[in-house]
Short mmCIF file of C-alpha atoms and ligand atoms in Angstrom, two decimals:
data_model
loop_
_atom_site.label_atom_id
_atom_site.label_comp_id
_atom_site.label_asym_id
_atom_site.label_seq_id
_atom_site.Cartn_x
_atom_site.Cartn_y
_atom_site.Cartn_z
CA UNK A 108 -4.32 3.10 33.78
CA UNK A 109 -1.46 5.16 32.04
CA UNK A 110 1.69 5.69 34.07
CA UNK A 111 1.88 8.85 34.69
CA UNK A 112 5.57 8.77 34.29
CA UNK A 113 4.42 9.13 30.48
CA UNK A 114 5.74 9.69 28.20
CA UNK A 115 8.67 7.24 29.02
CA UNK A 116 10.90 7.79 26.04
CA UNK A 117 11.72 11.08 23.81
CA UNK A 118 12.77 11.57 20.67
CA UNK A 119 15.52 14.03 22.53
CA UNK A 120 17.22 11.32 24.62
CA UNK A 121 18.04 9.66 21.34
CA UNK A 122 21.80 9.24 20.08
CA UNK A 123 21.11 9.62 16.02
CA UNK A 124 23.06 7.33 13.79
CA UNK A 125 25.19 9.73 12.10
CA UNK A 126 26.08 13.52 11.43
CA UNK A 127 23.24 15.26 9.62
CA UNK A 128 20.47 13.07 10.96
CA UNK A 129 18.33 13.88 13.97
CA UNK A 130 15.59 11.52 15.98
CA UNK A 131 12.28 12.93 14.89
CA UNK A 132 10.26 9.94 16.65
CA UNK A 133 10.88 7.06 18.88
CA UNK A 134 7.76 4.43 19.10
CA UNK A 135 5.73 1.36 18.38
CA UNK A 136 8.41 -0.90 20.87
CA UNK A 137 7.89 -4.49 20.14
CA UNK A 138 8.15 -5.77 23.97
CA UNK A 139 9.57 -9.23 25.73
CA UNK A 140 11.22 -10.11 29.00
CA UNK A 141 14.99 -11.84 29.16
CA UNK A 142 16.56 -12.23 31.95
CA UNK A 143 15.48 -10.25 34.47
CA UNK A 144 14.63 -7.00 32.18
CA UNK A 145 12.29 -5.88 30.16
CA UNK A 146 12.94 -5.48 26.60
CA UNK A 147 11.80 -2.83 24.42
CA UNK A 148 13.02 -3.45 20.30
CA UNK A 149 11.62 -0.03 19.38
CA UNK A 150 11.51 2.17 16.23
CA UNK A 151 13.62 4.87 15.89
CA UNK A 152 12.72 7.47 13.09
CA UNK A 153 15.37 9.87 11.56
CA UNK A 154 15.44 12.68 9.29
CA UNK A 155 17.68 15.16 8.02
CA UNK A 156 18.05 18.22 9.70
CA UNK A 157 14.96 20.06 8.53
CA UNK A 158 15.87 22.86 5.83
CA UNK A 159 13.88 25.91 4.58
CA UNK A 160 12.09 25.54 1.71
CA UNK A 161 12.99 21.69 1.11
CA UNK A 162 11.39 18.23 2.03
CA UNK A 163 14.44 15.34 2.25
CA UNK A 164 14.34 11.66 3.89
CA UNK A 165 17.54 8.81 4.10
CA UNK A 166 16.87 5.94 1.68
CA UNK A 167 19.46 3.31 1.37
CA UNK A 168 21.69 3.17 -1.90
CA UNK A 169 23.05 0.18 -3.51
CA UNK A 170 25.45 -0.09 -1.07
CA UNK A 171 23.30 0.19 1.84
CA UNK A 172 25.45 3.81 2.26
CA UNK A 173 22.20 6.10 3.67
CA UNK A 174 21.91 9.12 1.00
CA UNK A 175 19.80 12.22 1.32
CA UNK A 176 16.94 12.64 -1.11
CA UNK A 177 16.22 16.32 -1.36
CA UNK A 178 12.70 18.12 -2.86
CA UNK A 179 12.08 21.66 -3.68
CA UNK A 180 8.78 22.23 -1.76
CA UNK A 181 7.40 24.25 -4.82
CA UNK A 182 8.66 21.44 -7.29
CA UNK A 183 5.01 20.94 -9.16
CA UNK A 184 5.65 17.24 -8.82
CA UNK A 185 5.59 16.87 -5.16
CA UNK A 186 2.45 16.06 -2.91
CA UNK A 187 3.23 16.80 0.43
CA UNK A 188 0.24 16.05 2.82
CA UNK A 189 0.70 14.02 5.34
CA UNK A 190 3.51 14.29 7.62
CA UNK A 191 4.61 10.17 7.50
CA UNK A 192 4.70 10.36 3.72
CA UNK A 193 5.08 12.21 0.21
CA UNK A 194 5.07 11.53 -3.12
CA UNK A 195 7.50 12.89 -6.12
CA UNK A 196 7.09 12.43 -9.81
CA UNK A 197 4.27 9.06 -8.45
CA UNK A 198 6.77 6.82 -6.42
CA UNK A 199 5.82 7.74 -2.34
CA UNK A 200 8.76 7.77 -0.13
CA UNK A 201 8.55 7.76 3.73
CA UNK A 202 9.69 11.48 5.39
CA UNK A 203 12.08 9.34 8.09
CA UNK A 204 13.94 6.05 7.99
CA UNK A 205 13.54 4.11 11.01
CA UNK A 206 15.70 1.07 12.18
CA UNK A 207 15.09 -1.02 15.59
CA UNK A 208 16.68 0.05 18.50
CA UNK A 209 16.58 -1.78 22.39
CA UNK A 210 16.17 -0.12 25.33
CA UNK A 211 16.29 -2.44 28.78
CA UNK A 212 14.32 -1.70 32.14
CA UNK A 213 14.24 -3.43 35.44
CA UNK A 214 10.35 -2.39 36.53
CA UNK A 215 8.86 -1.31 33.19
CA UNK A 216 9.11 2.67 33.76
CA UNK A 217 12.80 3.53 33.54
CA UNK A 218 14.30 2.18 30.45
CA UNK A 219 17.90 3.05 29.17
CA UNK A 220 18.18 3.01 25.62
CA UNK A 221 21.04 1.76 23.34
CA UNK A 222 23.50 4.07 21.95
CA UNK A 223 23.56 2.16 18.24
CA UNK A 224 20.72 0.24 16.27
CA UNK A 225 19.99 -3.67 16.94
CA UNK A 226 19.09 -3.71 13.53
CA UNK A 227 19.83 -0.98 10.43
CA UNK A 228 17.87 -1.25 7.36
CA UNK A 229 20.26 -3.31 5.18
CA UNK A 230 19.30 -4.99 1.42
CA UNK A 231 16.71 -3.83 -1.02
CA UNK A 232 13.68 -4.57 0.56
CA UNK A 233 14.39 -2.02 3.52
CA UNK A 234 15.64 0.63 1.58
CA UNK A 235 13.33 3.09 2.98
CA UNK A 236 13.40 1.47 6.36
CA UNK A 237 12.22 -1.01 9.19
CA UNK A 238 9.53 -0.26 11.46
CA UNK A 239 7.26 -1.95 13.52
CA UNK A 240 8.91 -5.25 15.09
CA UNK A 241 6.72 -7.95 17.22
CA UNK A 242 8.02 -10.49 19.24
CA UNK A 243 6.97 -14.25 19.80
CA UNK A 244 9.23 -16.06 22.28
CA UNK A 245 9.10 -19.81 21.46
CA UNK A 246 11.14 -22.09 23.42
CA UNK A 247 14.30 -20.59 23.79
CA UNK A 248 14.52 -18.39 20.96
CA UNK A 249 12.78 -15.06 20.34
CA UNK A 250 11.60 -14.75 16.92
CA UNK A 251 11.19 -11.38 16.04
CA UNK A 252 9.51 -9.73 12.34
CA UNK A 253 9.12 -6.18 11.08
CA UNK A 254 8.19 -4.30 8.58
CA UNK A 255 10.42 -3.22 5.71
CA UNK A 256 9.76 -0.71 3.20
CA UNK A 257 11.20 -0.31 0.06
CA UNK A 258 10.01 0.62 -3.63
CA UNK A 259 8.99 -3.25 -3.84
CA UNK A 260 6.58 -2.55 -1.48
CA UNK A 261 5.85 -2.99 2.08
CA UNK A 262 6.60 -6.62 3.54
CA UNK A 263 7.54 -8.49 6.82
CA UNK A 264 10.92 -9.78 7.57
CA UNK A 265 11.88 -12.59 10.04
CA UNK A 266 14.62 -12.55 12.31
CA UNK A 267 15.72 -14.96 15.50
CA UNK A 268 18.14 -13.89 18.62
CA UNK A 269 18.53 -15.83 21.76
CA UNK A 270 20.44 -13.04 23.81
CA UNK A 271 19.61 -9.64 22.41
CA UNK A 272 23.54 -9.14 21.96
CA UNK A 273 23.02 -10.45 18.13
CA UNK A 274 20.68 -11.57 15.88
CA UNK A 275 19.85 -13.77 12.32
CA UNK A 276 18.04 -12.65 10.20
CA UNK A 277 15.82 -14.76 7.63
CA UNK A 278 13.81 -14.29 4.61
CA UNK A 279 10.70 -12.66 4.26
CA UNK A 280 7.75 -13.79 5.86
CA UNK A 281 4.58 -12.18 4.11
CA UNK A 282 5.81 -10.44 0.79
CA UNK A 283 4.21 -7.01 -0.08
CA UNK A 284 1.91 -6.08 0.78
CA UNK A 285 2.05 -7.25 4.30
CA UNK A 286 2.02 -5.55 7.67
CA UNK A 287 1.12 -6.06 11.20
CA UNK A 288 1.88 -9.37 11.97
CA UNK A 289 1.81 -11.49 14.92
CA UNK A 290 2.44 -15.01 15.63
CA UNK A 291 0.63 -16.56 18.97
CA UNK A 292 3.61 -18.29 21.33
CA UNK A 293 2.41 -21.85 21.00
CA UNK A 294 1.53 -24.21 18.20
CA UNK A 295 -2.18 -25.26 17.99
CA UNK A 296 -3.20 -28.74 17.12
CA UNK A 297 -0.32 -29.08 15.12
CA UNK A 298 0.18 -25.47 13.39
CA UNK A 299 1.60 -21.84 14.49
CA UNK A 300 -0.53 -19.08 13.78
CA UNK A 301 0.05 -16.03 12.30
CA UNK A 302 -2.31 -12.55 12.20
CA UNK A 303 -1.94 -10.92 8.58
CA UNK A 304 -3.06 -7.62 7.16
CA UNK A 305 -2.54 -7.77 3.28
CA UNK A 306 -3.29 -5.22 0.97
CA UNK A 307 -6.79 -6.32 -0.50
CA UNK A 308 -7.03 -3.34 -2.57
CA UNK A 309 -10.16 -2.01 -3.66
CA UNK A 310 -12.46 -4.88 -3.81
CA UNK A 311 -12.64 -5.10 0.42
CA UNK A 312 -12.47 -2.72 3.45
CA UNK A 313 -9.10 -3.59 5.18
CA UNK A 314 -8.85 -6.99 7.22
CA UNK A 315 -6.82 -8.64 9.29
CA UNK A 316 -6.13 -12.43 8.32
CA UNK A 317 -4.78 -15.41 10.15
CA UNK A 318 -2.44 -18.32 8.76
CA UNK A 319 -1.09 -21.15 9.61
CA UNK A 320 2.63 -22.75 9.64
CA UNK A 321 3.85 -26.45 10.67
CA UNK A 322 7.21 -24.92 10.89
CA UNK A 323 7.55 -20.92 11.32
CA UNK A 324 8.41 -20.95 7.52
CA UNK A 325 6.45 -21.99 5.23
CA UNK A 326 2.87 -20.39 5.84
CA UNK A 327 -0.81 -21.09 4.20
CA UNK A 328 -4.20 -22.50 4.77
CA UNK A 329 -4.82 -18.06 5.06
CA UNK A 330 -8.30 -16.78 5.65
CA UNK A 331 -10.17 -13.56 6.67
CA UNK A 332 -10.44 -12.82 10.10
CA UNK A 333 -12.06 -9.22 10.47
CA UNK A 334 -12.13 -6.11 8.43
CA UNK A 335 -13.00 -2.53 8.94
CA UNK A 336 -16.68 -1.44 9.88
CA UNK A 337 -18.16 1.50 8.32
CA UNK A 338 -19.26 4.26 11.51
CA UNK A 339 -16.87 2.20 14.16
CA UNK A 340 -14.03 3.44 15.89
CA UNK A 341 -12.24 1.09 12.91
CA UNK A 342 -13.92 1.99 10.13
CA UNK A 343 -10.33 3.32 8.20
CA UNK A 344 -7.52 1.03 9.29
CA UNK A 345 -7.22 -2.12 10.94
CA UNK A 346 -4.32 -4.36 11.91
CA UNK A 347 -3.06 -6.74 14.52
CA UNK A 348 -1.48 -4.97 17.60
CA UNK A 349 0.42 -7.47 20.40
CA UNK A 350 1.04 -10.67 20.16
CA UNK A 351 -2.07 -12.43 21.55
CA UNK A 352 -1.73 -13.90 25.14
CA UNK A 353 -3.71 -17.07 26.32
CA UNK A 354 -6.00 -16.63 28.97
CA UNK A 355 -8.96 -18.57 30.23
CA UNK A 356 -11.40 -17.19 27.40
CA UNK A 357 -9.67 -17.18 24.65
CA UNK A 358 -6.71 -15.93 23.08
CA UNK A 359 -6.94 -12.08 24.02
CA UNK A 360 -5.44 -9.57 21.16
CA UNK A 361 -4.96 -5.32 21.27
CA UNK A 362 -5.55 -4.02 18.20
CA UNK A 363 -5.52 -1.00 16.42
CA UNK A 364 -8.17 0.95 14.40
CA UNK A 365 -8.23 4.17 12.38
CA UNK A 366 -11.45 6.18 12.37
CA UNK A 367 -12.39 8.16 9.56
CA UNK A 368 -10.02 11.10 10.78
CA UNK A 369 -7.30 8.65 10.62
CA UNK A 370 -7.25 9.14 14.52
CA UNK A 371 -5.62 5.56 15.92
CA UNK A 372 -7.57 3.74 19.15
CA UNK A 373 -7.30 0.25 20.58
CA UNK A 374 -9.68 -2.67 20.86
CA UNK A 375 -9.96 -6.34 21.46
CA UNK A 376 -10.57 -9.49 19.85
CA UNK A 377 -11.15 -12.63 21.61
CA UNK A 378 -10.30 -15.50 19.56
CA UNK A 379 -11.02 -19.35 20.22
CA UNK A 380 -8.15 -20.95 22.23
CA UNK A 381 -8.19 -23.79 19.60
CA UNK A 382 -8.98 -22.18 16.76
CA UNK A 383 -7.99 -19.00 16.83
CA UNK A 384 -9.74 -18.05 13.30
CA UNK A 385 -12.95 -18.01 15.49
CA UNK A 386 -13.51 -14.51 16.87
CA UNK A 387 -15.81 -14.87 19.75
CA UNK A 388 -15.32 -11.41 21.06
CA UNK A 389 -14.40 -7.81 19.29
CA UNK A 390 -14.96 -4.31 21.08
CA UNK A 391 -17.76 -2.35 19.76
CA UNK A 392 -15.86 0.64 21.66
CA UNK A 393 -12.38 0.77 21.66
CA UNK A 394 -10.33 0.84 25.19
CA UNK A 395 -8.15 3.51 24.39
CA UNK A 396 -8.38 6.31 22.20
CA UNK A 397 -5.82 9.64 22.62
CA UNK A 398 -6.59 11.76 24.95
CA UNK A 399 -3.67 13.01 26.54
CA UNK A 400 -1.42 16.28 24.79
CA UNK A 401 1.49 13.83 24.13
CA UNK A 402 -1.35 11.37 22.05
CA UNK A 403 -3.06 14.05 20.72
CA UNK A 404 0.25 16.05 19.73
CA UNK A 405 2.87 14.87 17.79
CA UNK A 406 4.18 13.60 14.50
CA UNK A 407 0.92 12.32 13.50
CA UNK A 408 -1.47 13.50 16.03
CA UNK A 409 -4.04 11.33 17.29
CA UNK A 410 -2.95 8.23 18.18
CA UNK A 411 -2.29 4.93 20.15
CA UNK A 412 -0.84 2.21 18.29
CA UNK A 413 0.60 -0.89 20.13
CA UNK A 414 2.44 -3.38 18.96
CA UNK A 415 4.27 -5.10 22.47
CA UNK A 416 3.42 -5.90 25.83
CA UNK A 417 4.35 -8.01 29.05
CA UNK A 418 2.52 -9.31 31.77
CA UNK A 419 3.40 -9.85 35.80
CA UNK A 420 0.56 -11.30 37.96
CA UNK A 421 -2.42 -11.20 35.66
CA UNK A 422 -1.43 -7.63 35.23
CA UNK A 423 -0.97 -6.12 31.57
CA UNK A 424 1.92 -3.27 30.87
CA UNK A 425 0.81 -2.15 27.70
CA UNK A 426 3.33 0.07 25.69
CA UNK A 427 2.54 1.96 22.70
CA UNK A 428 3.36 5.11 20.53
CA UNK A 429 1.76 8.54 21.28
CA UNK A 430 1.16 10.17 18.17
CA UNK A 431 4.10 8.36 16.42
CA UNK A 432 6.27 10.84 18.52
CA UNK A 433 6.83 9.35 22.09
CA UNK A 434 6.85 5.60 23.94
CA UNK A 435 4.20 5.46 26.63
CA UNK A 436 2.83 2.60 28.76
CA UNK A 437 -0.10 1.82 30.80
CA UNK A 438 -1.43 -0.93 33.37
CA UNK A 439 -4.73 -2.74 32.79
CA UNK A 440 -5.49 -6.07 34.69
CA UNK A 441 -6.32 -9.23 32.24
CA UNK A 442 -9.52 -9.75 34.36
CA UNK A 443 -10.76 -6.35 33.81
CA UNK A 444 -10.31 -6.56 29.59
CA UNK A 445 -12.12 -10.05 30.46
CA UNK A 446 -15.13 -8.34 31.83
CA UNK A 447 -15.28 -5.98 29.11
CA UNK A 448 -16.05 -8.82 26.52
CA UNK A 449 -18.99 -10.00 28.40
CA UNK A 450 -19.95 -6.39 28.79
CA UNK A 451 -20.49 -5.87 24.92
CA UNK A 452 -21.86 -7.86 22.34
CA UNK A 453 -19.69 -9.58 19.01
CA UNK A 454 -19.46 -6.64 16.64
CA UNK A 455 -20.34 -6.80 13.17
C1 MAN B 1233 0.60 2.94 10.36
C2 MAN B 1233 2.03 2.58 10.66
C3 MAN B 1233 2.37 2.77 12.12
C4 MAN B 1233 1.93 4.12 12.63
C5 MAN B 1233 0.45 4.32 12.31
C6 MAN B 1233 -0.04 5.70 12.68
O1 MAN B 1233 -0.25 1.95 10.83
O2 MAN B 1233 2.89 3.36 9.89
O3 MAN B 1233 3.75 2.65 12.28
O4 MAN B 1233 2.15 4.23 14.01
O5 MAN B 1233 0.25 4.17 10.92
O6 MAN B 1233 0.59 6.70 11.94
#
């Protein structure tokens, strides 16, 4: 059930970072609970004030000082088609930079959202910026990883923080190209686990993997978990959503798909609660697809892509981005996704 507060955060009630930049999207939170509040680490995308007859984006110099790239949109050597990317003379750039910002609520609805960045893109492989964070709490400390985008590629950082107030940040995690990970809360006979998507190019459709770690940093023993399927709600895109939660079945994951029209729904995977590169369980129909004008309308229309949630009393609060424009939530009860997977059969 979507709140109907939706959506719960703007692009307009967002301070930008400096003079000449403006919030064109706030989305995809990664989602946790300290203290008694709920924790959004969300993306914040900025541009440049949008000019006539020019396409510009920040990237990060040498000096991690954010410059303005600036296109003629007749140059012959631009391709400008989709509204998240472009390319000039071959190298792609990203049309916004994003960094991670927090916003804090007390019952998952109202949130009030930081004045400055948690984290700014900083160092060469975020020179284009960080999006997309996920967080595993373990113990006492929250590990959190994004993704950072640069001309090397597209990889996933790791970073720790026990208060929210600051943070460390470590090396990378999965080098390009990596994206859309998540690492379950627990150790497993021995080993934390890890979803993947790497690039694999054009040999495969695109799959999600799982590895293994004895010790959060040095990760292997990778294999395939799923990939796309050809006239599914997934048959474009695929790639890990939250950060799977234990219940009695199995370890129960939201991800995301992409359809042939690129438009983004959600789905689950059940995976085996000791061996969670055993799917027993993945949606033949996905339990969320856009439908509502702030999904269906935005930056990039059509979509629902989650990457954070929390749960009070066997009760899901699942928060996403609405067409990579707005944060929205909605309520689902574990129980009810539960009965779903006995509903439909294992896809293919
Ligand atoms: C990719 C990522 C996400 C984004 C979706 C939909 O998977 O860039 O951040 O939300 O595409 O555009």
């Amino acid at each position: 059930m979507r709140f109907v507060e939706n959506p719960l955060i703007r692009p307009e009630e967002i301070k930008a970072t400096q003079n000449g930049l403006e919030v064109a999207c706030v989305l995809n939170p990664a989602v946790t609970k300290y203290e008694d509040e709920i924790i959004f680490l969300m993306r914040v995308a900025e541009r440049p004030m949008q000019e006539q007859g020019y396409i510009s984006t920040p990237v990060l110099d040498q000096d991690d000082q954010v410059v303005i790239k600036k296109f003629r949109i007749d140059d012959p050597l631009l391709e400008n088609e989709d509204p998240r990317v472009f390319k000039y003379d071959g190298r792609t750039y990203l049309t916004t930079m994003s960094h991670l910002r927090i916003a804090r609520s007390k019952d998952g609805i109202n949130f009030t959202v930081d004045d400055k960045p948690f984290v700014f893109p900083s160092g060469k492989d975020e020179e284009y910026g960080i999006e997309d964070a996920r967080i595993t709490k373990i113990g006492e400390i929250y590990y959190f990883y994004y993704v950072a985008v640069s001309h090397y590629g597209v990889s996933t950082i790791l970073a720790t923080t026990k208060d929210w107030k600051t943070y460390e940040k470590h090396d990378v995690l999965f080098p390009a190209l990596n994206k859309d990970v998540a690492i379950l809360p627990e150790k497993i006979n021995g080993d934390y686990y890890a979803l993947t998507r790497p690039d694999t190019a054009d040999f495969a459709n695109p799959s999600m993997w799982i590895a293994k770690s004895p010790d959060m940093i040095h990760w292997g023993k990778h294999q395939h978990l799923i990939s796309t399927r050809k006239g599914f709600w997934d048959s474009k895109r695929i790639g890990a959503g939250t950060v799977p939660v234990k219940t009695s079945k199995g370890w129960l994951e939201i991800y995301h798909g992409a359809d042939d029209h690129s438009r983004y729904s959600l789905g689950i995977l059940l995976l085996d609660i000791d061996d969670p590169s055993k799917v027993i369980f993945r949606s033949e129909k996905p339990i969320m697809v856009p439908e509502n004008d702030y999904e269906t309308n935005g930056f990039f229309s059509e979509v629902i892509f989650t990457n954070g949630m929390t749960y009070k009393n066997n009760q899901l609060y699942l928060y996403y981005g609405a067409a990579d424009k707005y944060i929205c939530g909605a309520k689902i009860r574990i129980e009810e996704l539960l009965n779903l997977c006995e509903l439909e059969p294992l896809g293919v």
